[in-house]
Amino acid sequence: MSTAEVRVGVRPFAEVEEVFRRLEAEAAGPDQQTQFSRGALTGYLWALGRGGPAPITAQSVDEAPSLKDLTAEVDAATVQMKDSTQRTVPRDYIHGVRDALAWVCGHTDQRP
């Protein structure tokens, strides 16, 4: 399978890689990076198969996460955002992860 055919969620790999690089460049300065952008960057990295365990559930996958894995992580982030007793990291970070992965999954056309 060529790189052009590889998908991350429902998005082409190259598109997710480009969005990640653009956000990374925008958040490069110490005053530019926020908890939201850190969460979004972490979500994109994990979706691309480079981020270790899942950012919210800490589930391990041996390769890039499947659409099912990505969707489960979006759901877990949504639950943590609604229930502060479930949160172990800042809400804005979780929001960034959720928004990045929701875009990757095709739940929204708005990308962080």
Short mmCIF file of N, CA and C in Angstrom, two decimals:
data_model
loop_
_atom_site.label_atom_id
_atom_site.label_comp_id
_atom_site.label_asym_id
_atom_site.label_seq_id
_atom_site.Cartn_x
_atom_site.Cartn_y
_atom_site.Cartn_z
N MET A 1 0.85 -1.18 0.00
CA MET A 1 0.00 0.00 0.00
C MET A 1 0.89 1.24 0.00
N SER A 2 0.64 2.15 -0.91
CA SER A 2 1.45 3.36 -0.99
C SER A 2 1.05 4.32 0.13
N THR A 3 1.93 5.27 0.42
CA THR A 3 1.68 6.26 1.46
C THR A 3 0.41 7.05 1.15
N ALA A 4 0.14 7.29 -0.14
CA ALA A 4 -1.05 8.04 -0.53
C ALA A 4 -2.33 7.31 -0.15
N GLU A 5 -2.26 5.98 -0.05
CA GLU A 5 -3.45 5.18 0.26
C GLU A 5 -3.62 4.93 1.75
N VAL A 6 -2.58 5.13 2.53
CA VAL A 6 -2.64 4.87 3.97
C VAL A 6 -3.56 5.90 4.63
N ARG A 7 -4.41 5.41 5.51
CA ARG A 7 -5.35 6.27 6.22
C ARG A 7 -5.01 6.30 7.70
N VAL A 8 -5.26 7.44 8.28
CA VAL A 8 -5.21 7.63 9.73
C VAL A 8 -6.64 7.99 10.09
N GLY A 9 -7.35 7.04 10.68
CA GLY A 9 -8.78 7.22 10.86
C GLY A 9 -9.41 7.22 9.48
N VAL A 10 -10.07 8.32 9.13
CA VAL A 10 -10.66 8.44 7.80
C VAL A 10 -9.87 9.40 6.91
N ARG A 11 -8.82 9.98 7.45
CA ARG A 11 -8.03 10.98 6.73
C ARG A 11 -6.80 10.35 6.08
N PRO A 12 -6.36 10.90 4.95
CA PRO A 12 -5.11 10.44 4.35
C PRO A 12 -3.93 10.72 5.30
N PHE A 13 -3.01 9.78 5.38
CA PHE A 13 -1.83 9.91 6.25
C PHE A 13 -1.14 11.25 6.03
N ALA A 14 -0.91 11.60 4.76
CA ALA A 14 -0.18 12.83 4.43
C ALA A 14 -0.90 14.07 4.97
N GLU A 15 -2.23 14.07 4.93
CA GLU A 15 -2.99 15.22 5.44
C GLU A 15 -2.83 15.34 6.95
N VAL A 16 -2.91 14.23 7.66
CA VAL A 16 -2.74 14.26 9.13
C VAL A 16 -1.32 14.70 9.47
N GLU A 17 -0.35 14.19 8.75
CA GLU A 17 1.05 14.58 8.97
C GLU A 17 1.23 16.08 8.75
N GLU A 18 0.64 16.63 7.71
CA GLU A 18 0.74 18.06 7.41
C GLU A 18 0.08 18.90 8.50
N VAL A 19 -1.10 18.50 8.95
CA VAL A 19 -1.80 19.23 10.01
C VAL A 19 -0.97 19.20 11.29
N PHE A 20 -0.39 18.04 11.61
CA PHE A 20 0.47 17.93 12.78
C PHE A 20 1.66 18.89 12.67
N ARG A 21 2.34 18.88 11.53
CA ARG A 21 3.53 19.74 11.35
C ARG A 21 3.18 21.22 11.43
N ARG A 22 2.04 21.59 10.86
CA ARG A 22 1.61 22.98 10.91
C ARG A 22 1.35 23.42 12.35
N LEU A 23 0.62 22.58 13.11
CA LEU A 23 0.34 22.92 14.50
C LEU A 23 1.63 22.93 15.32
N GLU A 24 2.50 22.00 15.05
CA GLU A 24 3.79 21.95 15.76
C GLU A 24 4.58 23.24 15.53
N ALA A 25 4.59 23.73 14.30
CA ALA A 25 5.31 24.97 13.98
C ALA A 25 4.65 26.17 14.67
N GLU A 26 3.33 26.20 14.67
CA GLU A 26 2.61 27.30 15.32
C GLU A 26 2.84 27.31 16.83
N ALA A 27 3.00 26.15 17.42
CA ALA A 27 3.15 26.04 18.87
C ALA A 27 4.61 25.93 19.30
N ALA A 28 5.54 26.25 18.39
CA ALA A 28 6.96 26.05 18.68
C ALA A 28 7.49 26.95 19.79
N GLY A 29 7.02 28.16 19.88
CA GLY A 29 7.51 29.07 20.90
C GLY A 29 6.94 28.76 22.27
N PRO A 30 7.70 29.05 23.31
CA PRO A 30 7.22 28.74 24.67
C PRO A 30 5.94 29.49 25.02
N ASP A 31 5.75 30.69 24.47
CA ASP A 31 4.54 31.45 24.77
C ASP A 31 3.38 31.02 23.88
N GLN A 32 3.64 30.22 22.86
CA GLN A 32 2.61 29.81 21.91
C GLN A 32 1.94 28.50 22.31
N GLN A 33 2.68 27.66 23.02
CA GLN A 33 2.14 26.34 23.34
C GLN A 33 1.18 26.43 24.52
N THR A 34 0.01 25.84 24.34
CA THR A 34 -1.00 25.82 25.39
C THR A 34 -1.30 24.36 25.73
N GLN A 35 -2.06 24.14 26.78
CA GLN A 35 -2.48 22.78 27.11
C GLN A 35 -3.30 22.19 25.95
N PHE A 36 -4.12 23.03 25.33
CA PHE A 36 -4.93 22.57 24.20
C PHE A 36 -4.02 22.11 23.04
N SER A 37 -3.03 22.93 22.67
CA SER A 37 -2.16 22.55 21.56
C SER A 37 -1.31 21.34 21.92
N ARG A 38 -0.87 21.23 23.16
CA ARG A 38 -0.12 20.04 23.59
C ARG A 38 -0.98 18.79 23.44
N GLY A 39 -2.24 18.89 23.84
CA GLY A 39 -3.16 17.76 23.72
C GLY A 39 -3.39 17.38 22.27
N ALA A 40 -3.61 18.38 21.42
CA ALA A 40 -3.84 18.12 19.99
C ALA A 40 -2.60 17.48 19.36
N LEU A 41 -1.43 18.00 19.67
CA LEU A 41 -0.19 17.41 19.13
C LEU A 41 -0.02 15.97 19.59
N THR A 42 -0.30 15.70 20.85
CA THR A 42 -0.21 14.34 21.37
C THR A 42 -1.20 13.43 20.67
N GLY A 43 -2.42 13.91 20.47
CA GLY A 43 -3.44 13.13 19.76
C GLY A 43 -3.00 12.79 18.35
N TYR A 44 -2.48 13.78 17.63
CA TYR A 44 -2.02 13.53 16.26
C TYR A 44 -0.86 12.54 16.24
N LEU A 45 0.10 12.72 17.13
CA LEU A 45 1.25 11.79 17.19
C LEU A 45 0.80 10.37 17.42
N TRP A 46 -0.11 10.20 18.38
CA TRP A 46 -0.60 8.85 18.67
C TRP A 46 -1.35 8.28 17.46
N ALA A 47 -2.19 9.10 16.83
CA ALA A 47 -2.93 8.64 15.66
C ALA A 47 -2.00 8.22 14.53
N LEU A 48 -0.88 8.91 14.40
CA LEU A 48 0.10 8.59 13.37
C LEU A 48 0.95 7.36 13.73
N GLY A 49 0.76 6.83 14.92
CA GLY A 49 1.49 5.63 15.34
C GLY A 49 2.84 5.92 15.95
N ARG A 50 3.06 7.15 16.41
CA ARG A 50 4.36 7.53 16.97
C ARG A 50 4.31 7.97 18.42
N GLY A 51 3.16 7.78 19.06
CA GLY A 51 3.02 8.38 20.37
C GLY A 51 2.98 7.45 21.56
N GLY A 52 3.35 6.20 21.40
CA GLY A 52 3.30 5.30 22.55
C GLY A 52 1.87 4.97 22.92
N PRO A 53 1.59 4.88 24.22
CA PRO A 53 0.23 4.53 24.66
C PRO A 53 -0.77 5.64 24.34
N ALA A 54 -2.03 5.27 24.30
CA ALA A 54 -3.10 6.24 24.00
C ALA A 54 -3.05 7.39 25.01
N PRO A 55 -3.28 8.62 24.56
CA PRO A 55 -3.11 9.78 25.44
C PRO A 55 -4.11 9.90 26.59
N ILE A 56 -5.27 9.29 26.48
CA ILE A 56 -6.27 9.39 27.54
C ILE A 56 -6.38 8.09 28.33
N THR A 57 -6.51 6.98 27.65
CA THR A 57 -6.72 5.70 28.32
C THR A 57 -5.42 4.95 28.62
N ALA A 58 -4.33 5.37 28.00
CA ALA A 58 -3.02 4.72 28.14
C ALA A 58 -3.00 3.30 27.58
N GLN A 59 -3.98 2.96 26.75
CA GLN A 59 -3.99 1.65 26.09
C GLN A 59 -2.81 1.56 25.13
N SER A 60 -2.19 0.41 25.08
CA SER A 60 -1.08 0.19 24.17
C SER A 60 -1.56 -0.51 22.91
N VAL A 61 -1.02 -0.09 21.79
CA VAL A 61 -1.26 -0.77 20.52
C VAL A 61 0.10 -1.00 19.88
N ASP A 62 0.24 -2.11 19.15
CA ASP A 62 1.52 -2.47 18.57
C ASP A 62 1.85 -1.68 17.30
N GLU A 63 0.84 -1.09 16.70
CA GLU A 63 1.03 -0.32 15.47
C GLU A 63 0.15 0.91 15.56
N ALA A 64 -0.01 1.61 14.45
CA ALA A 64 -0.89 2.78 14.45
C ALA A 64 -2.30 2.34 14.87
N PRO A 65 -2.98 3.14 15.65
CA PRO A 65 -4.32 2.76 16.12
C PRO A 65 -5.32 2.68 14.98
N SER A 66 -6.27 1.77 15.14
CA SER A 66 -7.34 1.60 14.16
C SER A 66 -8.39 2.68 14.37
N LEU A 67 -9.33 2.78 13.45
CA LEU A 67 -10.43 3.73 13.61
C LEU A 67 -11.21 3.42 14.88
N LYS A 68 -11.37 2.15 15.19
CA LYS A 68 -12.06 1.75 16.42
C LYS A 68 -11.30 2.26 17.65
N ASP A 69 -9.97 2.11 17.66
CA ASP A 69 -9.14 2.60 18.77
C ASP A 69 -9.24 4.12 18.90
N LEU A 70 -9.18 4.80 17.76
CA LEU A 70 -9.26 6.26 17.75
C LEU A 70 -10.60 6.74 18.29
N THR A 71 -11.67 6.11 17.85
CA THR A 71 -13.00 6.48 18.30
C THR A 71 -13.17 6.23 19.80
N ALA A 72 -12.63 5.13 20.28
CA ALA A 72 -12.70 4.83 21.72
C ALA A 72 -11.97 5.90 22.53
N GLU A 73 -10.88 6.40 22.00
CA GLU A 73 -10.13 7.44 22.70
C GLU A 73 -10.90 8.76 22.70
N VAL A 74 -11.58 9.08 21.60
CA VAL A 74 -12.44 10.28 21.55
C VAL A 74 -13.52 10.15 22.62
N ASP A 75 -14.15 8.98 22.70
CA ASP A 75 -15.20 8.75 23.70
C ASP A 75 -14.66 8.90 25.12
N ALA A 76 -13.48 8.34 25.38
CA ALA A 76 -12.88 8.43 26.72
C ALA A 76 -12.57 9.88 27.08
N ALA A 77 -12.09 10.65 26.11
CA ALA A 77 -11.80 12.07 26.35
C ALA A 77 -13.08 12.83 26.65
N THR A 78 -14.14 12.54 25.92
CA THR A 78 -15.43 13.20 26.15
C THR A 78 -15.94 12.92 27.56
N VAL A 79 -15.82 11.68 28.00
CA VAL A 79 -16.25 11.31 29.36
C VAL A 79 -15.44 12.08 30.39
N GLN A 80 -14.12 12.15 30.22
CA GLN A 80 -13.28 12.86 31.19
C GLN A 80 -13.58 14.35 31.21
N MET A 81 -13.90 14.91 30.06
CA MET A 81 -14.22 16.35 30.03
C MET A 81 -15.50 16.64 30.79
N LYS A 82 -16.46 15.72 30.74
CA LYS A 82 -17.75 15.93 31.40
C LYS A 82 -17.69 15.65 32.90
N ASP A 83 -16.79 14.77 33.32
CA ASP A 83 -16.73 14.34 34.71
C ASP A 83 -15.37 14.68 35.29
N SER A 84 -15.30 15.75 36.05
CA SER A 84 -14.02 16.20 36.58
C SER A 84 -13.37 15.19 37.51
N THR A 85 -14.14 14.27 38.10
CA THR A 85 -13.54 13.26 38.97
C THR A 85 -12.75 12.24 38.17
N GLN A 86 -13.00 12.16 36.85
CA GLN A 86 -12.28 11.22 35.98
C GLN A 86 -10.98 11.82 35.46
N ARG A 87 -10.79 13.12 35.60
CA ARG A 87 -9.65 13.81 35.00
C ARG A 87 -8.37 13.63 35.79
N THR A 88 -7.32 13.29 35.07
CA THR A 88 -5.99 13.21 35.69
C THR A 88 -5.05 14.23 35.06
N VAL A 89 -5.49 14.88 34.00
CA VAL A 89 -4.72 15.93 33.32
C VAL A 89 -5.63 17.13 33.08
N PRO A 90 -5.05 18.29 32.75
CA PRO A 90 -5.89 19.48 32.56
C PRO A 90 -6.97 19.30 31.48
N ARG A 91 -8.11 19.92 31.71
CA ARG A 91 -9.26 19.82 30.80
C ARG A 91 -8.89 20.29 29.40
N ASP A 92 -8.13 21.39 29.28
CA ASP A 92 -7.77 21.90 27.95
C ASP A 92 -6.92 20.90 27.18
N TYR A 93 -6.06 20.18 27.87
CA TYR A 93 -5.24 19.14 27.22
C TYR A 93 -6.15 18.04 26.66
N ILE A 94 -7.09 17.59 27.48
CA ILE A 94 -8.04 16.55 27.05
C ILE A 94 -8.86 17.06 25.86
N HIS A 95 -9.27 18.32 25.93
CA HIS A 95 -10.04 18.93 24.85
C HIS A 95 -9.22 18.91 23.54
N GLY A 96 -7.94 19.22 23.63
CA GLY A 96 -7.07 19.19 22.45
C GLY A 96 -6.95 17.80 21.86
N VAL A 97 -6.75 16.80 22.72
CA VAL A 97 -6.69 15.41 22.26
C VAL A 97 -8.00 15.05 21.58
N ARG A 98 -9.11 15.34 22.25
CA ARG A 98 -10.42 14.97 21.70
C ARG A 98 -10.67 15.64 20.35
N ASP A 99 -10.39 16.92 20.24
CA ASP A 99 -10.65 17.62 18.98
C ASP A 99 -9.78 17.10 17.84
N ALA A 100 -8.52 16.82 18.14
CA ALA A 100 -7.62 16.28 17.10
C ALA A 100 -8.12 14.91 16.63
N LEU A 101 -8.43 14.04 17.58
CA LEU A 101 -8.86 12.69 17.21
C LEU A 101 -10.25 12.68 16.59
N ALA A 102 -11.13 13.58 17.01
CA ALA A 102 -12.46 13.67 16.39
C ALA A 102 -12.32 14.06 14.93
N TRP A 103 -11.38 14.96 14.62
CA TRP A 103 -11.14 15.34 13.23
C TRP A 103 -10.58 14.15 12.45
N VAL A 104 -9.61 13.46 13.03
CA VAL A 104 -9.01 12.29 12.38
C VAL A 104 -10.08 11.23 12.07
N CYS A 105 -11.02 11.06 12.99
CA CYS A 105 -12.09 10.07 12.82
C CYS A 105 -13.20 10.51 11.88
N GLY A 106 -13.18 11.77 11.48
CA GLY A 106 -14.22 12.27 10.59
C GLY A 106 -15.48 12.72 11.30
N HIS A 107 -15.41 12.89 12.62
CA HIS A 107 -16.58 13.35 13.37
C HIS A 107 -16.83 14.83 13.17
N THR A 108 -15.83 15.55 12.69
CA THR A 108 -15.91 16.99 12.46
C THR A 108 -14.95 17.36 11.35
N ASP A 109 -15.22 18.48 10.72
CA ASP A 109 -14.29 19.01 9.71
C ASP A 109 -13.42 20.10 10.31
N GLN A 110 -13.67 20.45 11.57
CA GLN A 110 -12.87 21.46 12.27
C GLN A 110 -11.66 20.77 12.89
N ARG A 111 -10.48 21.18 12.49
CA ARG A 111 -9.28 20.59 13.07
C ARG A 111 -8.57 21.62 13.94
N PRO A 112 -7.98 21.14 15.01
CA PRO A 112 -7.24 22.08 15.87
C PRO A 112 -5.97 22.55 15.20
#
